[in-house]
Each structure stands twice: as C-alpha cells, then as structure tokens.
Short mmCIF file of C-alpha atoms in Angstrom, two decimals:
data_model
loop_
_atom_site.label_atom_id
_atom_site.label_comp_id
_atom_site.label_asym_id
_atom_site.label_seq_id
_atom_site.Cartn_x
_atom_site.Cartn_y
_atom_site.Cartn_z
CA UNK A 811 -115.28 -15.77 58.47
CA UNK A 812 -112.35 -14.59 60.59
CA UNK A 813 -112.14 -17.15 63.41
CA UNK A 814 -109.78 -15.03 65.51
CA UNK A 815 -112.13 -12.04 65.33
CA UNK A 816 -115.09 -14.27 66.18
CA UNK A 817 -113.35 -15.80 69.20
CA UNK A 818 -111.98 -12.54 70.58
CA UNK A 819 -115.32 -10.78 70.10
CA UNK A 820 -117.60 -13.27 71.87
CA UNK A 821 -120.12 -11.55 74.11
CA UNK A 822 -119.57 -12.67 77.71
CA UNK A 823 -123.27 -13.51 77.96
CA UNK A 824 -122.78 -16.24 75.32
CA UNK A 825 -120.18 -17.78 77.61
CA UNK A 826 -122.61 -17.59 80.57
CA UNK A 827 -125.32 -19.29 78.51
CA UNK A 828 -122.91 -22.01 77.36
CA UNK A 829 -121.95 -22.69 80.98
CA UNK A 830 -125.61 -22.77 82.04
CA UNK A 831 -126.49 -25.15 79.21
CA UNK A 832 -123.61 -27.52 80.00
CA UNK A 833 -124.29 -27.59 83.75
CA UNK A 834 -128.06 -28.07 83.42
CA UNK A 835 -127.49 -30.72 80.73
CA UNK A 836 -125.03 -32.57 82.96
CA UNK A 837 -127.76 -33.02 85.59
CA UNK A 838 -129.61 -35.26 83.13
CA UNK A 839 -126.71 -37.27 81.70
CA UNK A 840 -126.57 -40.66 83.45
CA UNK A 841 -122.80 -40.86 83.87
CA UNK A 842 -121.43 -41.63 87.32
CA UNK A 843 -117.90 -40.41 87.85
CA UNK A 844 -115.60 -42.15 90.34
CA UNK A 845 -114.98 -40.21 93.55
CA UNK A 846 -111.69 -41.01 95.25
CA UNK A 847 -111.49 -39.67 98.83
CA UNK A 848 -108.45 -37.51 99.48
CA UNK A 849 -106.04 -38.03 102.37
CA UNK A 850 -107.39 -34.97 104.19
CA UNK A 851 -111.00 -36.20 104.04
CA UNK A 852 -109.95 -39.66 105.26
CA UNK A 853 -108.16 -37.99 108.19
CA UNK A 854 -111.48 -36.48 109.34
CA UNK A 855 -113.19 -39.86 109.15
CA UNK A 856 -110.38 -41.58 111.07
CA UNK A 857 -110.57 -38.97 113.84
CA UNK A 858 -114.31 -39.51 114.28
CA UNK A 859 -114.08 -43.29 114.12
CA UNK A 860 -111.32 -43.24 116.77
CA UNK A 861 -113.86 -41.74 119.21
CA UNK A 862 -116.24 -44.70 118.87
CA UNK A 863 -116.98 -46.12 122.29
CA UNK A 864 -114.98 -43.47 124.19
CA UNK A 865 -117.97 -41.29 125.08
CA UNK A 866 -116.03 -38.16 124.14
CA UNK A 867 -118.13 -35.75 122.10
CA UNK A 868 -117.15 -33.84 118.98
CA UNK A 869 -117.72 -30.11 118.56
CA UNK A 870 -119.04 -28.91 115.21
CA UNK A 871 -118.98 -25.16 114.65
CA UNK A 872 -121.29 -24.03 111.84
CA UNK A 873 -119.47 -20.78 111.02
CA UNK A 874 -121.18 -20.09 107.72
CA UNK A 875 -124.28 -18.34 106.45
CA UNK A 876 -126.79 -19.35 103.76
CA UNK A 877 -124.50 -17.85 101.10
CA UNK A 878 -122.06 -20.75 101.55
CA UNK A 879 -124.66 -23.38 102.38
CA UNK A 880 -124.35 -25.05 98.97
CA UNK A 881 -120.73 -26.03 99.70
CA UNK A 882 -120.64 -26.47 103.46
CA UNK A 883 -124.03 -27.92 104.42
CA UNK A 884 -123.36 -31.17 102.46
CA UNK A 885 -120.03 -31.49 104.31
CA UNK A 886 -121.73 -31.00 107.68
CA UNK A 887 -124.46 -33.51 106.79
CA UNK A 888 -121.96 -36.20 105.81
CA UNK A 889 -119.90 -35.66 108.98
CA UNK A 890 -123.06 -35.77 111.12
CA UNK A 891 -124.08 -39.07 109.52
CA UNK A 892 -120.63 -40.45 110.31
CA UNK A 893 -120.78 -39.24 113.92
CA UNK A 894 -124.27 -40.66 114.50
CA UNK A 895 -123.17 -43.95 112.86
CA UNK A 896 -120.27 -44.16 115.31
CA UNK A 897 -122.55 -43.14 118.22
CA UNK A 898 -120.30 -40.18 118.96
CA UNK A 899 -122.17 -37.37 120.79
CA UNK A 900 -122.33 -34.16 118.81
CA UNK A 901 -122.19 -30.63 120.19
CA UNK A 902 -123.02 -27.92 117.65
CA UNK A 903 -122.52 -24.19 117.85
CA UNK A 904 -121.92 -21.19 115.62
CA UNK A 905 -119.75 -18.08 115.71
CA UNK A 906 -121.78 -16.40 112.96
CA UNK A 907 -125.12 -14.77 113.73
CA UNK A 908 -126.66 -16.05 110.50
CA UNK A 909 -125.33 -19.54 111.15
CA UNK A 910 -127.72 -20.56 113.90
CA UNK A 911 -130.68 -21.41 111.70
CA UNK A 912 -128.42 -23.06 109.14
CA UNK A 913 -127.05 -25.26 111.93
CA UNK A 914 -130.54 -26.02 113.20
CA UNK A 915 -131.76 -26.94 109.71
CA UNK A 916 -128.87 -29.34 109.02
CA UNK A 917 -129.08 -30.91 112.49
CA UNK A 918 -132.85 -31.38 112.29
CA UNK A 919 -132.61 -33.01 108.84
CA UNK A 920 -129.90 -35.50 109.77
CA UNK A 921 -131.29 -36.18 113.26
CA UNK A 922 -134.73 -36.93 111.81
CA UNK A 923 -133.17 -39.33 109.27
CA UNK A 924 -131.08 -41.09 111.95
CA UNK A 925 -133.51 -41.03 114.86
CA UNK A 926 -131.08 -38.96 116.93
CA UNK A 927 -132.53 -37.22 119.98
CA UNK A 928 -131.66 -33.65 120.93
CA UNK A 929 -130.25 -33.46 124.42
CA UNK A 930 -129.15 -37.10 124.31
CA UNK A 931 -127.28 -37.62 121.00
CA UNK A 932 -126.67 -34.00 120.08
CA UNK A 933 -126.93 -30.49 121.44
CA UNK A 934 -127.20 -27.14 119.70
CA UNK A 935 -125.58 -24.42 121.77
CA UNK A 936 -126.45 -21.53 119.49
CA UNK A 937 -124.61 -18.33 118.65
CA UNK A 938 -122.17 -16.30 120.70
CA UNK A 939 -120.45 -13.17 119.32
CA UNK A 940 -116.76 -12.46 119.50
CA UNK A 941 -115.14 -15.42 117.68
CA UNK A 942 -111.72 -15.17 119.36
CA UNK A 943 -113.09 -14.38 122.82
CA UNK A 944 -115.63 -17.21 122.57
CA UNK A 945 -112.90 -19.70 121.66
CA UNK A 946 -110.65 -18.50 124.48
CA UNK A 947 -113.54 -18.58 126.93
CA UNK A 948 -114.50 -22.12 125.90
CA UNK A 949 -110.90 -23.16 126.21
CA UNK A 950 -110.72 -22.02 129.81
CA UNK A 951 -114.23 -22.72 131.04
CA UNK A 952 -116.74 -24.24 128.64
CA UNK A 953 -119.73 -23.70 130.96
CA UNK A 954 -118.88 -20.04 131.40
CA UNK A 955 -119.08 -19.60 127.62
CA UNK A 956 -122.19 -21.76 127.14
CA UNK A 957 -124.13 -22.24 130.35
CA UNK A 958 -127.22 -23.39 128.43
CA UNK A 959 -128.13 -24.71 125.02
CA UNK A 960 -130.27 -22.86 122.51
CA UNK A 961 -133.43 -24.10 124.26
CA UNK A 962 -132.27 -22.84 127.66
CA UNK A 963 -131.36 -26.25 129.11
CA UNK A 964 -128.21 -26.17 131.30
CA UNK A 965 -125.20 -27.73 129.57
CA UNK A 966 -124.20 -29.34 132.87
CA UNK A 967 -127.30 -31.52 132.65
CA UNK A 968 -127.22 -32.55 128.98
CA UNK A 969 -125.61 -35.89 128.15
CA UNK A 970 -123.25 -34.69 125.37
CA UNK A 971 -121.89 -31.75 127.43
CA UNK A 972 -122.13 -33.13 130.97
CA UNK A 973 -118.43 -34.05 131.18
CA UNK A 974 -117.07 -31.14 129.16
CA UNK A 975 -115.23 -28.49 131.17
CA UNK A 976 -112.97 -27.06 128.48
CA UNK A 977 -112.25 -27.35 124.76
CA UNK A 978 -109.58 -29.99 125.26
CA UNK A 979 -112.29 -32.34 126.57
CA UNK A 980 -113.71 -32.66 123.07
CA UNK A 981 -112.36 -35.59 121.08
CA UNK A 982 -112.38 -33.56 117.86
CA UNK A 983 -113.33 -30.01 116.97
CA UNK A 984 -114.43 -29.18 113.46
CA UNK A 985 -115.24 -25.77 112.03
CA UNK A 986 -117.27 -25.47 108.83
CA UNK A 987 -116.56 -21.97 107.62
CA UNK A 988 -116.40 -19.60 104.68
CA UNK A 989 -114.74 -16.86 106.75
CA UNK A 990 -111.45 -16.36 108.60
CA UNK A 991 -112.90 -18.16 111.62
CA UNK A 992 -110.68 -21.16 110.79
CA UNK A 993 -107.61 -19.08 111.62
CA UNK A 994 -109.08 -18.15 115.00
CA UNK A 995 -109.84 -21.80 115.74
CA UNK A 996 -106.28 -22.74 114.83
CA UNK A 997 -104.36 -19.91 116.48
CA UNK A 998 -106.46 -19.28 119.59
CA UNK A 999 -107.91 -22.79 119.88
CA UNK A 1000 -105.60 -25.53 118.74
CA UNK A 1001 -102.28 -23.72 119.40
CA UNK A 1002 -103.33 -22.75 122.92
CA UNK A 1003 -105.49 -25.62 124.11
CA UNK A 1004 -104.06 -28.49 122.04
CA UNK A 1005 -107.20 -30.23 120.81
CA UNK A 1006 -107.38 -31.96 117.40
CA UNK A 1007 -108.84 -29.54 114.88
CA UNK A 1008 -110.48 -30.31 111.55
CA UNK A 1009 -111.91 -27.92 108.99
CA UNK A 1010 -114.69 -27.88 106.43
CA UNK A 1011 -113.94 -25.02 104.08
CA UNK A 1012 -115.19 -23.47 100.89
CA UNK A 1013 -112.97 -24.08 97.88
CA UNK A 1014 -111.66 -20.51 97.99
CA UNK A 1015 -110.10 -20.96 101.44
CA UNK A 1016 -108.78 -24.50 101.07
CA UNK A 1017 -105.37 -23.70 99.49
CA UNK A 1018 -104.52 -21.38 102.40
CA UNK A 1019 -104.63 -24.29 104.84
CA UNK A 1020 -102.23 -26.69 103.11
CA UNK A 1021 -99.11 -25.38 104.90
CA UNK A 1022 -100.85 -25.92 108.25
CA UNK A 1023 -102.01 -29.42 107.34
CA UNK A 1024 -98.43 -30.30 106.37
CA UNK A 1025 -97.15 -29.20 109.79
CA UNK A 1026 -99.91 -31.06 111.64
CA UNK A 1027 -101.59 -27.93 112.99
CA UNK A 1028 -104.80 -28.98 111.23
CA UNK A 1029 -105.86 -32.61 111.36
CA UNK A 1030 -108.23 -33.20 108.49
CA UNK A 1031 -109.92 -30.93 105.99
CA UNK A 1032 -112.85 -31.06 103.57
CA UNK A 1033 -112.55 -28.68 100.62
CA UNK A 1034 -115.71 -27.41 99.01
CA UNK A 1035 -118.41 -29.51 97.38
CA UNK A 1036 -115.75 -31.97 96.20
CA UNK A 1037 -114.72 -32.57 99.80
CA UNK A 1038 -118.34 -33.19 100.73
CA UNK A 1039 -118.67 -35.72 97.87
CA UNK A 1040 -115.50 -37.47 99.05
CA UNK A 1041 -116.91 -37.74 102.57
CA UNK A 1042 -120.24 -39.03 101.25
CA UNK A 1043 -118.22 -41.71 99.42
CA UNK A 1044 -116.33 -42.54 102.63
CA UNK A 1045 -119.56 -43.02 104.64
CA UNK A 1046 -121.31 -44.63 101.63
CA UNK A 1047 -124.18 -42.12 101.68
CA UNK A 1048 -124.33 -40.43 98.24
CA UNK A 1049 -126.37 -37.26 98.56
CA UNK A 1050 -126.45 -33.69 97.22
CA UNK A 1051 -122.67 -33.37 96.90
CA UNK A 1052 -122.31 -36.60 94.89
CA UNK A 1053 -125.18 -35.51 92.64
CA UNK A 1054 -123.44 -32.17 92.17
CA UNK A 1055 -120.16 -33.67 90.96
CA UNK A 1056 -121.37 -34.39 87.43
CA UNK A 1057 -122.43 -30.82 86.60
CA UNK A 1058 -119.40 -29.52 88.50
CA UNK A 1059 -117.04 -31.63 86.37
CA UNK A 1060 -118.85 -30.59 83.18
CA UNK A 1061 -118.47 -26.94 84.15
CA UNK A 1062 -114.78 -27.41 84.89
CA UNK A 1063 -114.20 -29.08 81.51
CA UNK A 1064 -115.93 -26.24 79.69
CA UNK A 1065 -113.93 -23.59 81.54
CA UNK A 1066 -110.68 -25.49 80.87
CA UNK A 1067 -111.62 -25.56 77.17
CA UNK A 1068 -112.25 -21.81 77.20
CA UNK A 1069 -108.88 -21.19 78.89
CA UNK A 1070 -107.04 -23.35 76.34
CA UNK A 1071 -108.77 -21.71 73.36
CA UNK A 1072 -108.19 -18.21 74.75
CA UNK A 1073 -104.51 -18.90 75.33
CA UNK A 1074 -104.14 -20.45 71.87
CA UNK A 1075 -105.71 -17.36 70.29
CA UNK A 1076 -103.50 -15.07 72.37
CA UNK A 1077 -100.23 -16.92 71.71
CA UNK A 1078 -100.86 -17.18 67.94
CA UNK A 1079 -101.68 -13.48 67.67
CA UNK A 1080 -99.43 -12.06 64.88
CA UNK A 1081 -99.25 -8.69 66.63
CA UNK A 1082 -97.86 -10.36 69.75
CA UNK A 1083 -95.31 -12.32 67.74
CA UNK A 1084 -94.19 -9.16 65.95
CA UNK A 1085 -93.80 -7.39 69.32
CA UNK A 1086 -91.62 -10.24 70.66
CA UNK A 1087 -89.28 -9.94 67.64
CA UNK B 1076 -127.69 -9.32 73.68
CA UNK B 1077 -129.28 -7.48 70.83
CA UNK B 1078 -128.91 -7.49 67.06
CA UNK B 1079 -126.43 -4.90 65.81
CA UNK B 1080 -127.99 -1.51 65.30
CA UNK B 1081 -131.09 -2.14 67.42
CA UNK B 1082 -131.51 -0.32 70.75
CA UNK B 1083 -131.21 -2.45 73.91
CA UNK B 1084 -134.47 -3.29 75.71
CA UNK B 1085 -135.34 -0.68 78.30
CA UNK B 1086 -135.30 -1.46 82.03
CA UNK B 1087 -139.09 -1.37 82.14
CA UNK B 1088 -139.39 -3.85 79.27
CA UNK B 1089 -136.84 -6.18 80.83
CA UNK B 1090 -138.60 -6.01 84.20
CA UNK B 1091 -142.00 -6.71 82.66
CA UNK B 1092 -140.69 -9.66 80.65
CA UNK B 1093 -138.94 -11.28 83.63
CA UNK B 1094 -141.84 -10.67 86.01
CA UNK B 1095 -144.25 -11.94 83.39
CA UNK B 1096 -142.32 -15.18 82.87
CA UNK B 1097 -141.95 -15.70 86.62
CA UNK B 1098 -145.62 -14.97 87.17
CA UNK B 1099 -146.78 -17.42 84.51
CA UNK B 1100 -144.38 -20.13 85.72
CA UNK B 1101 -145.47 -19.78 89.34
CA UNK B 1102 -149.14 -19.69 88.38
CA UNK B 1103 -148.74 -22.97 86.50
CA UNK B 1104 -146.78 -24.56 89.36
CA UNK B 1105 -149.40 -23.50 91.92
CA UNK B 1106 -152.34 -24.50 89.72
CA UNK B 1107 -150.92 -27.98 89.09
CA UNK B 1108 -150.14 -28.45 92.79
CA UNK B 1109 -146.40 -28.83 92.12
CA UNK B 1110 -145.75 -26.12 94.69
CA UNK B 1111 -148.04 -26.28 97.71
CA UNK B 1112 -150.20 -23.28 98.53
CA UNK B 1113 -148.94 -22.01 101.85
CA UNK B 1114 -145.98 -20.52 103.67
CA UNK B 1115 -143.51 -23.11 102.37
CA UNK B 1116 -144.69 -22.66 98.78
CA UNK B 1117 -144.53 -18.88 99.07
CA UNK B 1118 -141.02 -19.16 100.49
CA UNK B 1119 -139.92 -21.30 97.55
CA UNK B 1120 -141.44 -18.86 95.05
CA UNK B 1121 -139.80 -15.83 96.68
CA UNK B 1122 -136.44 -17.61 96.93
CA UNK B 1123 -136.61 -18.62 93.25
CA UNK B 1124 -137.60 -15.08 92.22
CA UNK B 1125 -134.79 -13.49 94.20
CA UNK B 1126 -132.28 -16.02 92.79
CA UNK B 1127 -133.32 -15.24 89.22
CA UNK B 1128 -133.28 -11.53 90.06
CA UNK B 1129 -129.69 -11.84 91.27
CA UNK B 1130 -128.61 -13.79 88.19
CA UNK B 1131 -130.30 -11.21 85.92
CA UNK B 1132 -127.27 -9.02 86.61
CA UNK B 1133 -125.32 -11.26 84.22
CA UNK B 1134 -127.38 -9.76 81.41
CA UNK B 1135 -127.02 -6.23 82.73
CA UNK B 1136 -127.74 -4.13 85.82
CA UNK B 1137 -131.49 -3.77 86.13
CA UNK B 1138 -134.27 -2.89 88.51
CA UNK B 1139 -135.04 -6.51 89.42
CA UNK B 1140 -131.44 -7.09 90.47
CA UNK B 1141 -131.50 -3.91 92.55
CA UNK B 1142 -134.69 -5.03 94.31
CA UNK B 1143 -133.20 -8.46 95.04
CA UNK B 1144 -129.92 -6.96 96.25
CA UNK B 1145 -131.58 -4.47 98.60
CA UNK B 1146 -133.93 -7.18 99.87
CA UNK B 1147 -130.96 -9.42 100.63
CA UNK B 1148 -129.05 -6.70 102.49
CA UNK B 1149 -132.11 -5.59 104.43
CA UNK B 1150 -133.25 -9.08 105.44
CA UNK B 1151 -129.70 -10.11 106.45
CA UNK B 1152 -129.29 -7.02 108.60
CA UNK B 1153 -132.72 -7.41 110.19
CA UNK B 1154 -132.27 -11.12 110.81
CA UNK B 1155 -128.82 -10.53 112.32
CA UNK B 1156 -130.20 -7.84 114.61
CA UNK B 1157 -132.93 -10.15 115.92
CA UNK B 1158 -130.44 -12.97 116.55
CA UNK B 1159 -128.06 -10.62 118.39
CA UNK B 1160 -130.92 -9.24 120.50
CA UNK B 1161 -132.32 -12.61 121.58
CA UNK B 1162 -129.05 -14.58 121.82
CA UNK B 1163 -126.80 -11.91 123.25
CA UNK B 1164 -128.30 -8.67 124.50
CA UNK B 1165 -131.45 -10.14 126.08
CA UNK B 1166 -129.84 -13.36 127.33
CA UNK B 1167 -126.71 -11.75 128.74
CA UNK B 1168 -127.94 -8.41 130.06
CA UNK B 1169 -131.50 -7.23 129.44
CA UNK B 1170 -133.10 -10.51 130.53
CA UNK B 1171 -131.21 -10.73 133.87
CA UNK B 1172 -131.90 -7.03 134.46
CA UNK B 1173 -135.63 -7.56 133.86
CA UNK B 1174 -135.54 -10.57 136.22
CA UNK B 1175 -133.76 -8.58 138.93
CA UNK B 1176 -130.54 -10.66 138.81
CA UNK B 1177 -128.38 -7.73 139.85
CA UNK B 1178 -125.22 -9.77 140.46
CA UNK B 1179 -125.24 -10.80 136.78
CA UNK B 1180 -126.05 -7.23 135.71
CA UNK B 1181 -123.27 -5.87 137.91
CA UNK B 1182 -120.72 -8.30 136.46
CA UNK B 1183 -121.61 -7.18 132.94
CA UNK B 1184 -122.00 -3.46 133.63
CA UNK B 1185 -118.45 -2.55 132.68
CA UNK B 1186 -118.40 -4.44 129.35
CA UNK B 1187 -121.80 -2.93 128.50
CA UNK B 1188 -120.49 0.53 129.34
CA UNK B 1189 -117.47 -0.02 127.10
CA UNK B 1190 -119.79 -1.16 124.33
CA UNK B 1191 -121.98 1.92 124.69
CA UNK B 1192 -118.90 4.15 124.68
CA UNK B 1193 -118.05 2.77 121.24
CA UNK B 1194 -121.31 4.19 119.91
CA UNK B 1195 -120.15 7.71 120.85
CA UNK B 1196 -117.97 7.46 117.75
CA UNK B 1197 -121.02 8.62 115.84
CA UNK B 1198 -120.90 11.99 117.62
CA UNK B 1199 -118.42 14.68 116.58
CA UNK B 1200 -118.48 16.19 120.09
CA UNK B 1201 -118.33 13.01 122.22
CA UNK B 1202 -116.47 10.70 119.82
CA UNK B 1203 -113.25 10.96 121.87
CA UNK B 1204 -114.88 8.79 124.57
CA UNK B 1205 -114.85 5.81 122.19
CA UNK B 1206 -111.04 5.82 122.27
CA UNK B 1207 -111.09 4.15 125.68
CA UNK B 1208 -113.07 1.21 124.31
CA UNK B 1209 -111.00 0.90 121.15
CA UNK B 1210 -107.75 1.14 123.11
CA UNK B 1211 -108.90 -1.71 125.35
CA UNK B 1212 -109.90 -3.86 122.38
CA UNK B 1213 -106.67 -3.12 120.48
CA UNK B 1214 -104.51 -3.85 123.50
CA UNK B 1215 -106.33 -7.08 124.31
CA UNK B 1216 -106.19 -8.26 120.68
CA UNK B 1217 -102.51 -7.46 120.34
CA UNK B 1218 -101.63 -9.14 123.61
CA UNK B 1219 -103.57 -12.28 122.77
CA UNK B 1220 -102.77 -12.62 119.12
CA UNK B 1221 -99.11 -11.61 118.71
CA UNK B 1222 -97.45 -14.49 120.60
CA UNK B 1223 -99.88 -17.11 119.27
CA UNK B 1224 -99.60 -15.82 115.69
CA UNK B 1225 -95.80 -15.80 115.83
CA UNK B 1226 -95.87 -19.37 117.09
CA UNK B 1227 -98.54 -20.65 114.70
CA UNK B 1228 -97.67 -18.77 111.51
CA UNK B 1229 -93.90 -18.38 111.72
CA UNK B 1230 -92.17 -20.74 114.14
CA UNK B 1231 -94.20 -23.86 113.33
CA UNK B 1232 -93.97 -23.15 109.60
CA UNK B 1233 -90.19 -22.65 109.88
CA UNK B 1234 -89.95 -25.94 111.70
CA UNK B 1235 -92.04 -27.65 109.04
CA UNK B 1236 -89.94 -26.22 106.21
CA UNK B 1237 -86.44 -26.81 107.57
CA UNK B 1238 -86.93 -29.50 110.20
CA UNK B 1239 -87.36 -32.58 107.96
CA UNK B 1240 -84.16 -31.71 106.08
CA UNK B 1241 -82.20 -31.78 109.32
CA UNK B 1242 -82.54 -35.52 109.70
CA UNK B 1243 -84.92 -38.40 109.83
CA UNK B 1244 -85.97 -41.09 107.41
CA UNK B 1245 -87.43 -39.80 104.20
CA UNK B 1246 -88.24 -41.58 100.96
CA UNK B 1247 -86.83 -40.24 97.68
CA UNK B 1248 -90.17 -38.62 96.86
CA UNK B 1249 -90.38 -36.98 100.29
CA UNK B 1250 -86.82 -35.69 99.92
CA UNK B 1251 -87.60 -34.23 96.51
CA UNK B 1252 -90.84 -32.71 97.81
CA UNK B 1253 -89.10 -31.17 100.83
CA UNK B 1254 -86.25 -29.80 98.71
CA UNK B 1255 -88.72 -28.28 96.24
CA UNK B 1256 -90.58 -26.61 99.10
CA UNK B 1257 -87.33 -25.21 100.50
CA UNK B 1258 -86.33 -23.82 97.10
CA UNK B 1259 -89.81 -22.33 96.73
CA UNK B 1260 -89.80 -20.64 100.13
CA UNK B 1261 -86.32 -19.15 99.69
CA UNK B 1262 -86.88 -17.98 96.12
CA UNK B 1263 -90.24 -16.34 96.95
CA UNK B 1264 -88.70 -14.58 99.95
CA UNK B 1265 -85.89 -13.33 97.68
CA UNK B 1266 -88.49 -12.03 95.22
CA UNK B 1267 -90.10 -9.94 97.95
CA UNK B 1268 -86.76 -8.60 99.20
CA UNK B 1269 -86.42 -5.24 97.47
CA UNK B 1270 -83.32 -3.91 99.21
CA UNK B 1271 -81.03 -5.65 96.67
CA UNK B 1272 -81.37 -5.15 92.97
CA UNK B 1273 -82.79 -8.22 91.24
CA UNK B 1274 -79.97 -9.06 88.86
CA UNK B 1275 -77.42 -11.81 88.53
CA UNK B 1276 -77.92 -14.67 91.00
CA UNK B 1277 -80.51 -12.69 92.95
CA UNK B 1278 -82.40 -12.01 89.72
CA UNK B 1279 -82.45 -15.66 88.73
CA UNK B 1280 -83.58 -16.73 92.21
CA UNK B 1281 -86.25 -14.05 92.19
CA UNK B 1282 -87.46 -15.31 88.77
CA UNK B 1283 -87.75 -18.84 90.16
CA UNK B 1284 -89.79 -17.35 93.01
CA UNK B 1285 -92.11 -15.74 90.47
CA UNK B 1286 -92.77 -19.13 88.86
CA UNK B 1287 -93.59 -20.65 92.24
CA UNK B 1288 -95.97 -17.75 92.92
CA UNK B 1289 -97.65 -18.25 89.54
CA UNK B 1290 -98.18 -21.94 90.29
CA UNK B 1291 -99.72 -21.09 93.67
CA UNK B 1292 -101.97 -18.42 92.09
CA UNK B 1293 -103.06 -20.96 89.52
CA UNK B 1294 -103.96 -23.46 92.25
CA UNK B 1295 -105.88 -20.76 94.16
CA UNK B 1296 -107.68 -19.74 90.97
CA UNK B 1297 -108.62 -23.34 90.27
CA UNK B 1298 -110.07 -23.78 93.76
CA UNK B 1299 -111.92 -20.46 93.44
CA UNK B 1300 -113.48 -21.57 90.13
CA UNK B 1301 -114.50 -24.84 91.80
CA UNK B 1302 -116.06 -22.95 94.72
CA UNK B 1303 -118.05 -20.56 92.53
CA UNK B 1304 -119.25 -23.38 90.29
CA UNK B 1305 -120.35 -25.32 93.39
CA UNK B 1306 -122.51 -22.39 94.45
CA UNK B 1307 -124.02 -22.22 90.95
CA UNK B 1308 -124.65 -25.97 90.95
CA UNK B 1309 -126.32 -25.73 94.37
CA UNK B 1310 -128.57 -22.89 93.29
CA UNK B 1311 -129.51 -24.62 90.01
CA UNK B 1312 -130.37 -27.77 91.99
CA UNK B 1313 -132.74 -25.65 94.09
CA UNK B 1314 -134.34 -24.01 91.03
CA UNK B 1315 -134.71 -27.24 89.06
CA UNK B 1316 -135.70 -29.56 91.93
CA UNK B 1317 -137.40 -27.53 94.64
CA UNK B 1318 -139.02 -24.86 92.44
CA UNK B 1319 -139.71 -26.33 88.99
CA UNK B 1320 -139.68 -30.01 90.10
CA UNK B 1321 -137.98 -31.10 86.85
CA UNK B 1322 -135.05 -32.79 88.57
CA UNK B 1323 -135.13 -35.79 90.92
#
C-alpha cells in the first residue's frame, strides 16, 4: 500500500468525520485540563472589581447575533456574574438588530440565577441603529441617545442610569462583538471620550486588537471560547466555556496532527526535492 | 462518499434518508418525553433539523441545505425588519406622529426625508436625488473618522512602537521584545514599499518582513481555527444536550 498516495488522496469528508468523532468523544472523556487566565482576561476582572462600592455602573454592549453566541454568550455570562458579585450596576445595550434578544436571553438567565432585579441591578436599553452615531451621541448626551429602556421606562428614573449623563460616567465599557463594532467603540468612543474600554471578541478578531492593547487603547480583552473559560476560572464559576475546552483542545490536537502529517508528506515528496535541485 | 464505480446517491434519496432519520429520532424523543410537546420542544426540533441541514453541506450541496440556508436568510431578514420597525421607526417617528407629538416629528422630519431620498436610488429616473443623502453621509463620516482614525491607528501606534526605545526603564526581555517589534514594523513596511527594487539590503530587509508576516498570518490562522472549532463545539453541545439529551 502506497502510504503517500493514501495520505494525499484522503477524501475531505473522512477528515470531517474524524474531527466529529474526536470532538464528540472528548465530551465523554473525564479529563479536566488546567485553565490559566491570561493577562488580558485578568485586566477585565480587575477593572470590574475596582468599581466595587463606587456606585458607578458598567456598560455592556451585546454587539453580536446568534451566529456568534457560542463564543460570546459564555463571555458575557461570566462577566455578568462577576459584576453582580461585586454589586456593580449593569447597563446593557446592543448596536446590532439581532443582538437584542440575545442580550435579553443572557441577562434573564444570569439575573434569575443571581436574584438580580431589572431596573435596580441592571437595565436593558435595547437596540439603536447607526453604531458610530450612537456611540457619539451617547458620548455627548446619554439620555438623548437612550431616553428610555427597552420596556419604555425613562433612564433618568432607573437606578443604574440615574447618574449617567455621558459615556465617561461609566466605570467600564465592554463590547462583546463579532463585527467591526470594536473599532467604532475604540476610535469614536475611547479615543474621544476617554473611558476605559474592554472587549469580548470572537477568536477571529482577537489578533487584530493586540497592537491596541499594547498601547493601552484597550484595557482588557476576552478572546473566544478560551477567553470565556479563563474568565469562568477567574470568577470560579465553571460553565459552558469550561466544559467546551476539552473537545476544543482535542480538536486542536487533531488539526495540529493533520498539519504536521501534511507538511511531512509535502516536504518528503521526491518530485519537490527534484525540483529544488 | 461512495464505493468506486458506483453512482452517488441522488438528491431525492439523500433528502429522504436525512428526513427519515430526523423524523424517527424526533418521534422517539417526543414519545419518551425527552423533548416536551409544545412550543419549546418544537423550537428545539426545528433548530436541530436546521443545524443538521446546514452541516449536510459538508457531504455535498443538497436540497436540505438549500432549505435551511433560505430559511436562515429569510428569518434573519424578517426578524431584523421587525426589530427596526418597533425599536427605531415606530419609537422615533411613527409613534410620535400617531400620538400627535409634532415637535418630535418636526425635529426628525429632515433626517427622515434624507432617509427616504436614499430609496430613490432604486429608480433610474429619480436616483440622482439620493446623491444628496449619500453626500451628507460621506461628508459626515469623513469629517468624524479621519482625525480620530489618524490619532488612534497611526499616531498612538507610532508612539507605542518608538516611544519605549526613547528612554525609560525596561527589563532585558522588554528591550528584546521592543527591538523585535521595531525590526518587524520596519521590515514589513519595506516589504510593502515597491518604489525601490527588492535587492541587496532592501531585499534582505524585505525578506525579514515576509517572515514576520508569515508568523502573524500563522497566529491569525490559529485563532481562526480556534474560533470555528468553538462554534462547532457550541453547536454539538446543543445537539447532544438540548436535543438528544445524551450529554449532561
């Protein structure tokens, strides 16, 4: 049997099945892997903990749709648990039209688990279109941008938003997003109005933010499901993200194996060696 | 996958097999009470069916995938339209107009007019009217974004790249890290500078830039793989736990 021919001729659907088998199998293997929180995840936690007892609320922007819920909802849940633990008021909003119900679902779940009361411990402002214009409007006059919450109650009367006049009044602003909304928050929000900004991003976007974290333009970042697992470890509340790390790691190992084998086959190809000579 | 020489299963056969398996599985789950009979149970069944329909594309393009894809696009568009109507159009304009709040309507009349002008783009005869709206949007965007983008993307990044080297206490590791970053930035910029031929010193520097780019592409690829696997893990958790109830 020609091994090279076998390896170069594998049907891609065999690879898909192998990945499926490994990931599903990993769900049932009782092997807990250590999760070491990264510096960027710890920075988010420190920012929220620093607001304990100050009365200043945090703003969480759920700028993602159900397509990215698997990565970003666990991040949002872990951050909400941390905020409710520290008794920091939470103000939630979304810049994406499909994000409103996602935000409501996550908030309702965590609030029910923590006994948090809407209007007292947290507020959902809802959706406003425009991204950049919404951020600029909130930066200048918060009540002009959001005069009422999603239930129609005036923001001037709700405990978490009573003392908020502009974006800089928030102790920390965090955007959970799978789109370019993070750039708008940074450029039109943080650069202009100088509030501390954190991000919860899908894994695809995370590398783009490292230069801005290094210069201090972004203060804290959670990257993908791994970032959510790190934050769950920080707040000692293992949940969906922690459970997902085992199959995730198994999938990564399998893909790394495929890459190594493919490169070995390619580099030992006699035709390639002949061409190099 | 099929044995060599045998014809692939037809679309109709594939559709019948998948629908049959889904139907039997859901019937068993409903009969045993694993999935409750009701709106929530129906939602879980539809979500599982659409997920499997989407993943069926990995075998090959088929009718079930097409149904799932069109359903997804249609529901997203419809849902988005309803959200925009209730959260934006009704709340900001139609609602106040219906309630007779003419001061609010008056304040929003011009933006609404600009918005309606944009729709004239669809007309060959009146499309020129949309240029006023687009010109306003372009001018506003340029005016707002250019200074902030220059500050955020260029000046602050320049400061972060060169600043630490100009002085200040740094450990050996920080010095090495900063020097590496400086070499990377300069060599990548040289690579993208096409006005000088890439040979000699410029060629070597450009080659170094290529290696830095390859490392960054590798890091991006790794994060992308992680992101896509996370979505797969999330969806499998839903199918195994919430639909089949074979995972705690």
